[in-house]
Amino acid sequence: MALITETYLRTQLIKGLANPFPVTEGDKLTPAAADFLKERGIPLQRLASQSSGTLSLNLLPVGVSNRHVHLAPHHIDMLFGEGYQLTPLRELSQKGQFAAVETVTLKGPHGSLSNVRILGPSRGLTQVEISRTDGFELGVHPPIRLSGNLAGTPGITLVGPKGSVALPEGLIIAKNHVHASPDEAQILRLNNGDRILVQAMGERPVIFADVIVRVSPQYSLDFHIDRDEANAAHLTTGDTVQIIPKNAERRLR
Amino acid sequence: MALITETYLRTQLIKGLANPFPVTEGDKLTPAAADFLKERGIPLQRLASQSSGTLSLNLLPVGVSNRHVHLAPHHIDMLFGEGYQLTPLRELSQKGQFAAVETVTLKGPHGSLSNVRILGPSRGLTQVEISRTDGFELGVHPPIRLSGNLAGTPGITLVGPKGSVALPEGLIIAKNHVHASPDEAQILRLNNGDRILVQAMGERPVIFADVIVRVSPQYSLDFHIDRDEANAAHLTTGDTVQIIPKNAERRLR
């Protein structure tokens, strides 16, 4: 069931509006949306309600990442004490990944951010992911990078209960990306390394261009964005965004 | 003079890459950008350097709005004292508008924001514009609205040095929009009420879909976005974004 608004229909124009326009049982059109279709001579096509799932519809679930830290084992020791083990708080969408009970404080040249969540398990390299907004708070302006691509990035100081770490590099703003398992990728006709366009379908129909697709058996389908991107596109974890297909013709009316 | 990067060229793919690709005197291509064109068999077209201006190139200057308040005269009285006049601090891009020396504190159900700038001159209706991020801080979640469209929006409490105002409605997240004078609109082939696509050209090639064009002799060319949108698209006031022309064919390679 969906509420179909004129704004939503306008966002569909970029990839060409389906004609007839499919609606499933229980879908509701606002009066303005109904007028919008009528003005364009587009009839409705009523489909039986079924659990079509998101995969067949070029839709992706959204995962919003707040600022967080991945720690190398020796940095866990320095921040929390020798041999310390992180305590899982909740599982994340990606298999084996968890948000830990533990947090640290980030100290930058102009300010600090406390209660910054650690994500586990530990990694080879410590990496700190913040938003551009966070960067203004800290007074440091890291580049947009994919996870693990840390060469030449700025450092930051981490403070834990047992000590601190002055990281020489490893601070990034995460580049948005899609995670998918090989099966999910196949259904969505995506390949590892593809760069796609992804559009929010709500009050702010932002299109994220140049979104990189990462395919791995370890991954589950998710479009990862940071908090600035989520707020600019009015998205929340669990929302759905659509892939704009390659070679689609865009029409604005 | 411009530094042309591979990332920038990729953002151009959406509207089709110019072939030959025009560069003006002083433009520099990164090695990856030069390879990118070479791989596609696209030669460079060297244009004489000239002050082409932004208008002929479908480019718009960006104006980022931080949270701010427009006050009705009787609210100025209540917050700052009977007959108080706002003191201009600096002119804004739109004619006659100014940022005032005066600020207020916004009090929401969960938190407050201090030093929120007042923009002058006074208006018929008091209106408070915040970002979605600010809304989480205050604990209130206003809709995305164009300026002046306040029916059914939530209220907020304003606190000034001489008193406070419990506004019953008037809190919005501003919908992004383009201001243009009639001359500027004509050159850019835009009409009042047009809904256009606008793309950031930097590290985050976000496309803002459904951007409304407002044309008036009072206006000067500017693409107005809030701080969340600016951070998500890695934009700063004075940066330049491009209009994606209507009926352009989009190609992803």
Short mmCIF file of C-alpha atoms in Angstrom, two decimals:
data_model
loop_
_atom_site.label_atom_id
_atom_site.label_comp_id
_atom_site.label_asym_id
_atom_site.label_seq_id
_atom_site.Cartn_x
_atom_site.Cartn_y
_atom_site.Cartn_z
CA MET A 1 0.00 0.00 0.00
CA ALA A 2 1.34 3.40 -0.88
CA LEU A 3 0.18 6.98 -0.88
CA ILE A 4 0.95 8.29 -4.34
CA THR A 5 1.39 12.06 -4.39
CA GLU A 6 1.89 14.52 -7.21
CA THR A 7 5.41 15.15 -5.89
CA TYR A 8 6.17 11.44 -6.12
CA LEU A 9 4.88 11.31 -9.70
CA ARG A 10 7.05 14.29 -10.59
CA THR A 11 10.08 12.43 -9.30
CA GLN A 12 9.16 9.57 -11.63
CA LEU A 13 9.30 11.83 -14.66
CA ILE A 14 13.06 11.61 -14.75
CA LYS A 15 12.92 8.00 -15.85
CA GLY A 16 9.72 8.34 -17.83
CA LEU A 17 6.33 7.78 -16.24
CA ALA A 18 4.89 4.29 -16.69
CA ASN A 19 1.88 4.36 -19.05
CA PRO A 20 -0.48 2.86 -17.94
CA PHE A 21 0.57 3.71 -14.40
CA PRO A 22 0.58 0.61 -12.17
CA VAL A 23 -1.08 0.73 -8.77
CA THR A 24 -1.59 -2.17 -6.41
CA GLU A 25 -4.58 -2.87 -4.20
CA GLY A 26 -4.72 -0.40 -1.35
CA ASP A 27 -2.62 2.27 -3.10
CA LYS A 28 -4.10 5.72 -2.76
CA LEU A 29 -3.63 8.66 -5.10
CA THR A 30 -3.98 12.19 -3.79
CA PRO A 31 -6.42 14.31 -5.84
CA ALA A 32 -3.46 16.26 -7.26
CA ALA A 33 -1.75 13.00 -8.26
CA ALA A 34 -4.90 11.75 -9.99
CA ASP A 35 -5.17 15.07 -11.85
CA PHE A 36 -1.50 14.90 -12.78
CA LEU A 37 -2.02 11.54 -14.53
CA LYS A 38 -5.32 12.59 -16.07
CA GLU A 39 -3.77 15.74 -17.56
CA ARG A 40 -1.21 13.55 -19.29
CA GLY A 41 -3.79 11.02 -20.50
CA ILE A 42 -2.20 8.23 -18.45
CA PRO A 43 -4.69 5.61 -17.21
CA LEU A 44 -4.22 3.51 -14.08
CA GLN A 45 -3.33 -0.16 -14.30
CA ARG A 46 -4.67 -2.00 -11.26
CA LEU A 47 -2.39 -4.86 -10.22
CA ALA A 48 -3.32 -7.57 -7.74
CA SER A 49 -1.73 -7.00 -4.36
CA GLN A 50 1.20 -9.33 -3.88
CA SER A 51 4.48 -9.38 -2.05
CA SER A 52 6.42 -8.32 -5.09
CA GLY A 53 9.37 -7.57 -2.81
CA THR A 54 11.70 -4.69 -3.42
CA LEU A 55 14.13 -6.48 -5.69
CA SER A 56 11.98 -6.67 -8.79
CA LEU A 57 11.12 -3.01 -8.59
CA ASN A 58 14.59 -1.45 -8.76
CA LEU A 59 14.21 -0.37 -5.16
CA LEU A 60 16.89 -0.29 -2.48
CA PRO A 61 16.55 -0.11 1.30
CA VAL A 62 18.36 2.83 2.89
CA GLY A 63 20.88 2.51 5.71
CA VAL A 64 21.87 5.81 7.31
CA SER A 65 25.28 5.80 9.00
CA ASN A 66 25.84 8.15 11.88
CA ARG A 67 29.44 9.08 12.71
CA HIS A 68 31.35 5.96 13.80
CA VAL A 69 34.74 4.39 14.31
CA HIS A 70 36.31 1.11 13.17
CA LEU A 71 39.25 0.19 15.40
CA ALA A 72 42.41 -1.82 14.80
CA PRO A 73 43.10 -4.29 17.67
CA HIS A 74 46.07 -2.35 19.08
CA HIS A 75 43.94 0.80 19.24
CA ILE A 76 41.24 -1.09 21.19
CA ASP A 77 44.00 -1.96 23.67
CA MET A 78 45.16 1.66 23.91
CA LEU A 79 41.63 3.08 24.36
CA PHE A 80 40.01 0.39 26.54
CA GLY A 81 42.89 -1.59 28.08
CA GLU A 82 45.11 -4.51 27.07
CA GLY A 83 43.16 -7.46 25.60
CA TYR A 84 39.80 -5.67 25.80
CA GLN A 85 36.97 -7.18 23.72
CA LEU A 86 34.19 -5.05 22.22
CA THR A 87 30.66 -5.82 23.44
CA PRO A 88 28.03 -6.15 20.65
CA LEU A 89 25.03 -3.88 21.22
CA ARG A 90 23.08 -4.70 18.06
CA GLU A 91 23.65 -6.35 14.70
CA LEU A 92 24.03 -4.21 11.58
CA SER A 93 22.57 -4.90 8.15
CA GLN A 94 25.90 -6.29 6.90
CA LYS A 95 26.62 -9.84 8.08
CA GLY A 96 28.85 -10.12 11.15
CA GLN A 97 29.04 -6.37 11.68
CA PHE A 98 27.78 -4.91 14.94
CA ALA A 99 27.40 -1.63 16.78
CA ALA A 100 29.37 -1.95 20.01
CA VAL A 101 28.34 -0.79 23.46
CA GLU A 102 31.62 1.12 23.57
CA THR A 103 32.02 4.70 22.37
CA VAL A 104 34.89 7.17 22.14
CA THR A 105 35.26 10.93 22.04
CA LEU A 106 36.69 12.55 18.89
CA LYS A 107 38.88 15.60 19.50
CA GLY A 108 39.56 17.96 16.63
CA PRO A 109 41.36 21.31 16.44
CA HIS A 110 38.14 23.30 17.05
CA GLY A 111 35.86 21.02 19.03
CA SER A 112 34.98 17.50 20.06
CA LEU A 113 32.19 14.96 19.61
CA SER A 114 31.43 12.54 22.41
CA ASN A 115 29.64 9.17 22.44
CA VAL A 116 30.84 8.26 18.96
CA ARG A 117 29.84 4.64 18.37
CA ILE A 118 32.42 1.94 17.65
CA LEU A 119 31.47 -0.63 15.03
CA GLY A 120 32.89 -4.12 15.37
CA PRO A 121 34.55 -6.43 14.81
CA SER A 122 38.05 -4.89 14.80
CA ARG A 123 39.68 -4.14 11.45
CA GLY A 124 43.22 -3.98 10.12
CA LEU A 125 43.21 -0.19 10.03
CA THR A 126 41.46 2.28 12.29
CA GLN A 127 39.01 4.43 10.32
CA VAL A 128 36.79 7.26 11.53
CA GLU A 129 33.72 8.20 9.45
CA ILE A 130 32.05 11.55 10.05
CA SER A 131 29.66 13.81 8.16
CA ARG A 132 30.67 17.17 6.70
CA THR A 133 28.54 18.75 9.45
CA ASP A 134 30.63 16.90 12.06
CA GLY A 135 33.77 18.21 10.32
CA PHE A 136 32.69 21.81 10.93
CA GLU A 137 32.16 20.92 14.63
CA LEU A 138 35.61 19.33 14.91
CA GLY A 139 37.36 21.87 12.70
CA VAL A 140 38.68 19.35 10.21
CA HIS A 141 37.56 18.73 6.63
CA PRO A 142 38.27 15.22 5.38
CA PRO A 143 37.74 14.16 1.77
CA ILE A 144 34.89 11.96 0.51
CA ARG A 145 36.31 8.44 0.37
CA LEU A 146 35.24 4.84 0.09
CA SER A 147 35.94 2.78 3.19
CA GLY A 148 39.58 1.65 3.40
CA ASN A 149 40.92 4.31 1.02
CA LEU A 150 42.76 6.30 3.69
CA ALA A 151 45.99 7.51 2.05
CA GLY A 152 46.44 11.23 2.56
CA THR A 153 43.38 11.66 4.79
CA PRO A 154 43.63 13.82 7.91
CA GLY A 155 44.05 12.42 11.40
CA ILE A 156 41.97 12.90 14.54
CA THR A 157 42.38 12.15 18.24
CA LEU A 158 40.30 9.38 19.83
CA VAL A 159 39.77 9.39 23.59
CA GLY A 160 38.64 6.28 25.47
CA PRO A 161 38.35 5.41 29.16
CA LYS A 162 41.89 4.02 29.39
CA GLY A 163 43.83 6.24 27.02
CA SER A 164 43.87 8.14 23.77
CA VAL A 165 45.11 7.62 20.22
CA ALA A 166 46.40 10.47 18.04
CA LEU A 167 45.58 8.99 14.65
CA PRO A 168 47.90 10.41 11.94
CA GLU A 169 45.37 9.58 9.19
CA GLY A 170 42.09 7.71 8.80
CA LEU A 171 39.37 10.38 9.01
CA ILE A 172 36.93 10.34 6.06
CA ILE A 173 33.48 11.37 4.95
CA ALA A 174 32.09 8.12 3.55
CA LYS A 175 31.25 8.05 -0.15
CA ASN A 176 27.74 6.71 -0.61
CA HIS A 177 27.55 3.19 -2.03
CA VAL A 178 25.30 0.19 -2.52
CA HIS A 179 26.05 -3.15 -0.90
CA ALA A 180 24.56 -6.24 -2.55
CA SER A 181 25.01 -9.99 -2.42
CA PRO A 182 25.72 -11.68 -5.80
CA ASP A 183 22.09 -12.90 -5.94
CA GLU A 184 20.66 -9.47 -5.20
CA ALA A 185 23.00 -7.88 -7.72
CA GLN A 186 21.91 -10.33 -10.40
CA ILE A 187 18.19 -9.65 -9.85
CA LEU A 188 18.81 -5.90 -9.95
CA ARG A 189 21.13 -6.27 -12.98
CA LEU A 190 24.00 -4.62 -11.12
CA ASN A 191 27.69 -5.47 -11.29
CA ASN A 192 30.47 -4.85 -8.82
CA GLY A 193 31.97 -1.43 -9.58
CA ASP A 194 28.90 -0.09 -11.41
CA ARG A 195 28.20 3.59 -10.90
CA ILE A 196 24.48 4.19 -10.74
CA LEU A 197 21.96 6.92 -10.01
CA VAL A 198 19.71 6.50 -7.01
CA GLN A 199 16.72 8.72 -6.26
CA ALA A 200 14.87 9.48 -3.03
CA MET A 201 11.11 9.33 -3.51
CA GLY A 202 9.81 11.49 -0.69
CA GLU A 203 9.54 15.17 0.13
CA ARG A 204 13.00 15.84 -1.23
CA PRO A 205 13.51 13.97 -4.51
CA VAL A 206 17.31 14.15 -4.45
CA ILE A 207 19.22 12.04 -6.95
CA PHE A 208 22.55 10.65 -5.82
CA ALA A 209 24.68 10.39 -8.95
CA ASP A 210 27.81 8.26 -9.22
CA VAL A 211 26.82 5.77 -6.49
CA ILE A 212 29.26 2.86 -6.50
CA VAL A 213 27.98 -0.72 -6.32
CA ARG A 214 29.84 -3.21 -4.16
CA VAL A 215 28.96 -6.88 -4.59
CA SER A 216 30.15 -9.58 -2.19
CA PRO A 217 28.75 -12.73 -0.55
CA GLN A 218 29.34 -10.90 2.76
CA TYR A 219 26.99 -8.09 1.80
CA SER A 220 23.25 -7.55 2.10
CA LEU A 221 21.29 -5.13 -0.05
CA ASP A 222 21.58 -1.61 1.37
CA PHE A 223 22.16 1.94 0.12
CA HIS A 224 24.57 3.50 2.60
CA ILE A 225 24.48 7.26 3.13
CA ASP A 226 25.56 9.54 5.92
CA ARG A 227 23.42 11.78 8.06
CA ASP A 228 23.87 14.89 5.88
CA GLU A 229 22.75 12.98 2.82
CA ALA A 230 19.83 11.47 4.76
CA ASN A 231 18.64 14.87 5.91
CA ALA A 232 19.09 16.52 2.53
CA ALA A 233 17.00 13.76 0.91
CA HIS A 234 14.62 13.41 3.87
CA LEU A 235 15.53 9.74 4.30
CA THR A 236 15.59 7.49 7.34
CA THR A 237 16.99 3.98 7.77
CA GLY A 238 14.44 1.53 6.34
CA ASP A 239 13.15 3.95 3.72
CA THR A 240 13.28 2.94 0.09
CA VAL A 241 15.01 4.64 -2.83
CA GLN A 242 14.88 3.77 -6.50
CA ILE A 243 17.61 2.97 -8.97
CA ILE A 244 17.36 5.05 -12.13
CA PRO A 245 18.11 2.49 -14.83
CA LYS A 246 21.07 2.93 -17.15
CA ASN A 247 20.31 4.47 -20.50
CA ALA A 248 16.90 5.58 -19.30
CA GLU A 249 15.65 8.60 -21.07
CA ARG A 250 14.95 11.49 -18.79
CA ARG A 251 11.96 13.67 -19.52
CA LEU A 252 10.88 16.76 -17.64
CA ARG A 253 7.34 17.98 -18.29
CA MET B 1 40.20 28.78 -15.40
CA ALA B 2 39.04 25.47 -14.05
CA LEU B 3 40.52 22.22 -12.82
CA ILE B 4 38.71 19.50 -14.73
CA THR B 5 38.70 16.18 -12.88
CA GLU B 6 37.51 12.72 -13.85
CA THR B 7 34.79 13.03 -11.19
CA TYR B 8 33.59 16.25 -12.80
CA LEU B 9 33.50 14.61 -16.24
CA ARG B 10 31.50 11.71 -14.81
CA THR B 11 28.94 14.18 -13.49
CA GLN B 12 28.65 15.55 -17.03
CA LEU B 13 27.70 12.15 -18.43
CA ILE B 14 24.16 12.60 -17.21
CA LYS B 15 23.49 15.26 -19.80
CA GLY B 16 25.80 13.82 -22.39
CA LEU B 17 29.45 14.80 -22.62
CA ALA B 18 30.22 17.55 -25.14
CA ASN B 19 32.18 16.17 -28.11
CA PRO B 20 34.58 17.83 -28.76
CA PHE B 21 34.97 18.82 -25.12
CA PRO B 22 35.41 22.60 -24.75
CA VAL B 23 38.19 23.95 -22.56
CA THR B 24 39.18 27.58 -22.17
CA GLU B 25 42.67 29.01 -21.81
CA GLY B 26 44.06 28.17 -18.39
CA ASP B 27 41.79 25.15 -17.82
CA LYS B 28 43.68 22.17 -16.49
CA LEU B 29 42.75 18.51 -16.86
CA THR B 30 43.94 15.98 -14.31
CA PRO B 31 45.71 12.98 -15.90
CA ALA B 32 42.67 10.79 -15.05
CA ALA B 33 40.36 13.33 -16.73
CA ALA B 34 42.52 13.40 -19.86
CA ASP B 35 42.50 9.57 -19.95
CA PHE B 36 38.74 9.57 -19.43
CA LEU B 37 38.21 11.67 -22.58
CA LYS B 38 40.84 9.79 -24.56
CA GLU B 39 39.23 6.43 -23.76
CA ARG B 40 35.99 7.74 -25.21
CA GLY B 41 37.69 9.23 -28.27
CA ILE B 42 36.62 12.75 -27.32
CA PRO B 43 39.08 15.46 -28.46
CA LEU B 44 39.53 18.81 -26.72
CA GLN B 45 38.20 21.99 -28.26
CA ARG B 46 40.32 24.94 -27.14
CA LEU B 47 38.26 28.11 -26.78
CA ALA B 48 39.70 31.57 -26.40
CA SER B 49 39.52 32.76 -22.80
CA GLN B 50 36.74 35.26 -22.34
CA SER B 51 34.44 36.42 -19.63
CA SER B 52 31.64 34.15 -20.73
CA GLY B 53 29.98 34.70 -17.37
CA THR B 54 27.92 32.05 -15.73
CA LEU B 55 24.65 32.84 -17.46
CA SER B 56 25.43 31.45 -20.88
CA LEU B 57 26.65 28.18 -19.44
CA ASN B 58 23.56 27.01 -17.57
CA LEU B 59 25.36 27.61 -14.30
CA LEU B 60 23.89 28.98 -11.08
CA PRO B 61 25.62 30.47 -8.06
CA VAL B 62 24.82 28.72 -4.78
CA GLY B 63 23.52 30.49 -1.68
CA VAL B 64 23.51 28.36 1.46
CA SER B 65 21.00 29.44 4.11
CA ASN B 66 21.78 28.66 7.70
CA ARG B 67 18.85 28.54 10.13
CA HIS B 68 17.21 31.97 10.36
CA VAL B 69 14.12 33.91 11.35
CA HIS B 70 11.93 36.47 9.55
CA LEU B 71 9.97 38.56 12.06
CA ALA B 72 6.64 40.37 11.88
CA PRO B 73 6.84 43.90 13.36
CA HIS B 74 4.82 43.08 16.48
CA HIS B 75 7.14 40.14 17.23
CA ILE B 76 10.17 42.45 16.97
CA ASP B 77 8.47 44.58 19.63
CA MET B 78 7.84 41.57 21.87
CA LEU B 79 11.39 40.18 21.55
CA PHE B 80 13.44 43.39 21.51
CA GLY B 81 11.18 46.10 22.97
CA GLU B 82 8.49 48.47 21.68
CA GLY B 83 9.47 50.27 18.45
CA TYR B 84 12.81 48.45 18.14
CA GLN B 85 14.51 48.63 14.73
CA LEU B 86 16.71 45.79 13.41
CA THR B 87 20.35 46.71 12.73
CA PRO B 88 21.69 45.53 9.34
CA LEU B 89 24.89 43.49 9.67
CA ARG B 90 25.43 42.63 6.00
CA GLU B 91 23.49 42.65 2.74
CA LEU B 92 22.18 39.40 1.30
CA SER B 93 22.18 38.34 -2.35
CA GLN B 94 18.52 39.31 -2.73
CA LYS B 95 17.96 43.07 -3.08
CA GLY B 96 17.02 44.89 0.13
CA GLN B 97 17.39 41.80 2.32
CA PHE B 98 19.90 41.87 5.14
CA ALA B 99 21.25 39.72 7.95
CA ALA B 100 20.63 41.61 11.17
CA VAL B 101 22.97 42.02 14.10
CA GLU B 102 20.15 40.66 16.28
CA THR B 103 19.67 36.97 17.03
CA VAL B 104 17.16 34.93 19.03
CA THR B 105 17.13 31.55 20.75
CA LEU B 106 14.79 28.85 19.43
CA LYS B 107 13.27 26.61 22.11
CA GLY B 108 11.78 23.26 21.06
CA PRO B 109 10.37 20.38 23.06
CA HIS B 110 13.75 18.58 23.26
CA GLY B 111 16.38 21.27 22.98
CA SER B 112 17.25 24.79 21.93
CA LEU B 113 19.42 26.60 19.39
CA SER B 114 20.94 29.93 20.32
CA ASN B 115 22.29 32.79 18.19
CA VAL B 116 19.81 32.17 15.39
CA ARG B 117 20.17 35.04 12.94
CA ILE B 118 17.27 37.37 12.13
CA LEU B 119 16.93 38.42 8.49
CA GLY B 120 15.43 41.81 7.75
CA PRO B 121 13.47 43.77 6.89
CA SER B 122 10.39 42.72 8.88
CA ARG B 123 7.69 40.71 7.10
CA GLY B 124 3.95 40.29 7.41
CA LEU B 125 4.28 36.85 9.01
CA THR B 126 6.96 35.51 11.28
CA GLN B 127 8.69 32.50 9.71
CA VAL B 128 11.46 30.30 11.12
CA GLU B 129 13.60 28.26 8.70
CA ILE B 130 15.67 25.39 10.05
CA SER B 131 17.38 22.31 8.62
CA ARG B 132 16.20 18.76 9.29
CA THR B 133 19.34 18.38 11.44
CA ASP B 134 18.22 21.38 13.52
CA GLY B 135 14.80 19.73 13.87
CA PHE B 136 16.35 16.69 15.56
CA GLU B 137 18.14 19.06 17.97
CA LEU B 138 14.92 20.94 18.78
CA GLY B 139 12.70 17.85 18.76
CA VAL B 140 10.33 19.12 16.10
CA HIS B 141 9.96 17.97 12.51
CA PRO B 142 8.52 20.61 10.21
CA PRO B 143 7.57 19.91 6.59
CA ILE B 144 9.52 21.04 3.52
CA ARG B 145 7.83 24.24 2.37
CA LEU B 146 8.38 27.23 0.16
CA SER B 147 8.70 30.50 2.01
CA GLY B 148 5.33 31.95 3.03
CA ASN B 149 3.43 28.65 2.80
CA LEU B 150 2.92 28.24 6.54
CA ALA B 151 -0.56 26.72 6.95
CA GLY B 152 -0.45 23.66 9.17
CA THR B 153 3.25 23.99 10.05
CA PRO B 154 4.39 23.47 13.65
CA GLY B 155 5.18 26.31 16.03
CA ILE B 156 8.31 27.08 18.02
CA THR B 157 9.25 29.44 20.86
CA LEU B 158 11.51 32.41 20.14
CA VAL B 159 13.41 34.03 23.01
CA GLY B 160 14.87 37.54 22.74
CA PRO B 161 16.43 39.93 25.26
CA LYS B 162 13.12 41.60 26.15
CA GLY B 163 10.65 38.75 25.93
CA SER B 164 9.58 35.60 24.15
CA VAL B 165 7.05 34.60 21.49
CA ALA B 166 5.31 31.21 21.45
CA LEU B 167 4.67 30.95 17.73
CA PRO B 168 1.64 28.70 17.00
CA GLU B 169 2.86 27.98 13.45
CA GLY B 170 5.58 29.17 11.07
CA LEU B 171 8.41 26.63 11.41
CA ILE B 172 9.56 25.14 8.08
CA ILE B 173 12.42 23.42 6.34
CA ALA B 174 12.88 25.56 3.24
CA LYS B 175 12.28 23.90 -0.11
CA ASN B 176 15.22 24.56 -2.40
CA HIS B 177 14.55 27.05 -5.19
CA VAL B 178 16.16 29.29 -7.75
CA HIS B 179 15.76 33.08 -7.66
CA ALA B 180 16.24 34.95 -10.91
CA SER B 181 15.53 38.39 -12.31
CA PRO B 182 13.45 38.47 -15.53
CA ASP B 183 16.64 39.18 -17.56
CA GLU B 184 18.55 36.31 -15.98
CA ALA B 185 15.60 33.98 -16.44
CA GLN B 186 15.38 34.87 -20.13
CA ILE B 187 19.07 34.18 -20.74
CA LEU B 188 18.80 30.84 -18.92
CA ARG B 189 15.50 30.05 -20.70
CA LEU B 190 13.70 29.66 -17.39
CA ASN B 191 10.15 30.69 -16.53
CA ASN B 192 8.56 31.47 -13.20
CA GLY B 193 7.21 28.24 -11.74
CA ASP B 194 9.49 25.94 -13.78
CA ARG B 195 10.65 22.83 -11.99
CA ILE B 196 14.20 22.03 -12.97
CA LEU B 197 17.06 19.68 -12.12
CA VAL B 198 20.22 21.18 -10.71
CA GLN B 199 23.46 19.27 -10.22
CA ALA B 200 26.45 19.86 -7.94
CA MET B 201 29.72 19.44 -9.81
CA GLY B 202 32.18 18.63 -7.03
CA GLU B 203 33.08 15.69 -4.84
CA ARG B 204 29.42 14.81 -4.35
CA PRO B 205 27.56 15.06 -7.68
CA VAL B 206 24.09 15.28 -6.11
CA ILE B 207 21.20 16.23 -8.38
CA PHE B 208 18.42 18.27 -6.84
CA ALA B 209 15.25 17.30 -8.70
CA ASP B 210 12.08 19.37 -8.70
CA VAL B 211 13.78 22.71 -7.95
CA ILE B 212 11.27 25.52 -8.33
CA VAL B 213 12.18 28.68 -10.26
CA ARG B 214 11.03 32.03 -8.91
CA VAL B 215 11.35 35.03 -11.23
CA SER B 216 10.90 38.61 -10.02
CA PRO B 217 12.52 42.00 -10.62
CA GLN B 218 13.38 41.92 -6.88
CA TYR B 219 15.45 38.76 -7.29
CA SER B 220 19.07 38.08 -8.20
CA LEU B 221 20.28 34.78 -9.60
CA ASP B 222 20.88 32.30 -6.78
CA PHE B 223 20.20 28.64 -6.01
CA HIS B 224 19.05 28.56 -2.39
CA ILE B 225 19.68 25.44 -0.33
CA ASP B 226 19.93 24.75 3.38
CA ARG B 227 22.91 23.51 5.31
CA ASP B 228 21.97 19.81 5.08
CA GLU B 229 21.68 20.06 1.32
CA ALA B 230 24.95 21.99 1.13
CA ASN B 231 26.80 19.37 3.15
CA ALA B 232 25.27 16.43 1.28
CA ALA B 233 26.32 17.98 -2.04
CA HIS B 234 29.60 19.39 -0.69
CA LEU B 235 28.59 22.94 -1.62
CA THR B 236 29.47 26.30 -0.13
CA THR B 237 28.02 29.75 -0.81
CA GLY B 238 29.60 31.06 -4.01
CA ASP B 239 30.04 27.62 -5.54
CA THR B 240 28.48 26.92 -8.90
CA VAL B 241 25.94 24.27 -9.88
CA GLN B 242 24.62 23.39 -13.32
CA ILE B 243 21.10 23.25 -14.65
CA ILE B 244 20.36 19.95 -16.39
CA PRO B 245 18.45 21.10 -19.45
CA LYS B 246 14.92 19.92 -20.08
CA ASN B 247 14.58 16.99 -22.42
CA ALA B 248 18.29 16.27 -22.20
CA GLU B 249 19.12 12.68 -22.78
CA ARG B 250 20.86 11.08 -19.87
CA ARG B 251 23.55 8.54 -20.55
CA LEU B 252 25.47 6.52 -18.01
CA ARG B 253 28.64 4.87 -19.20
#
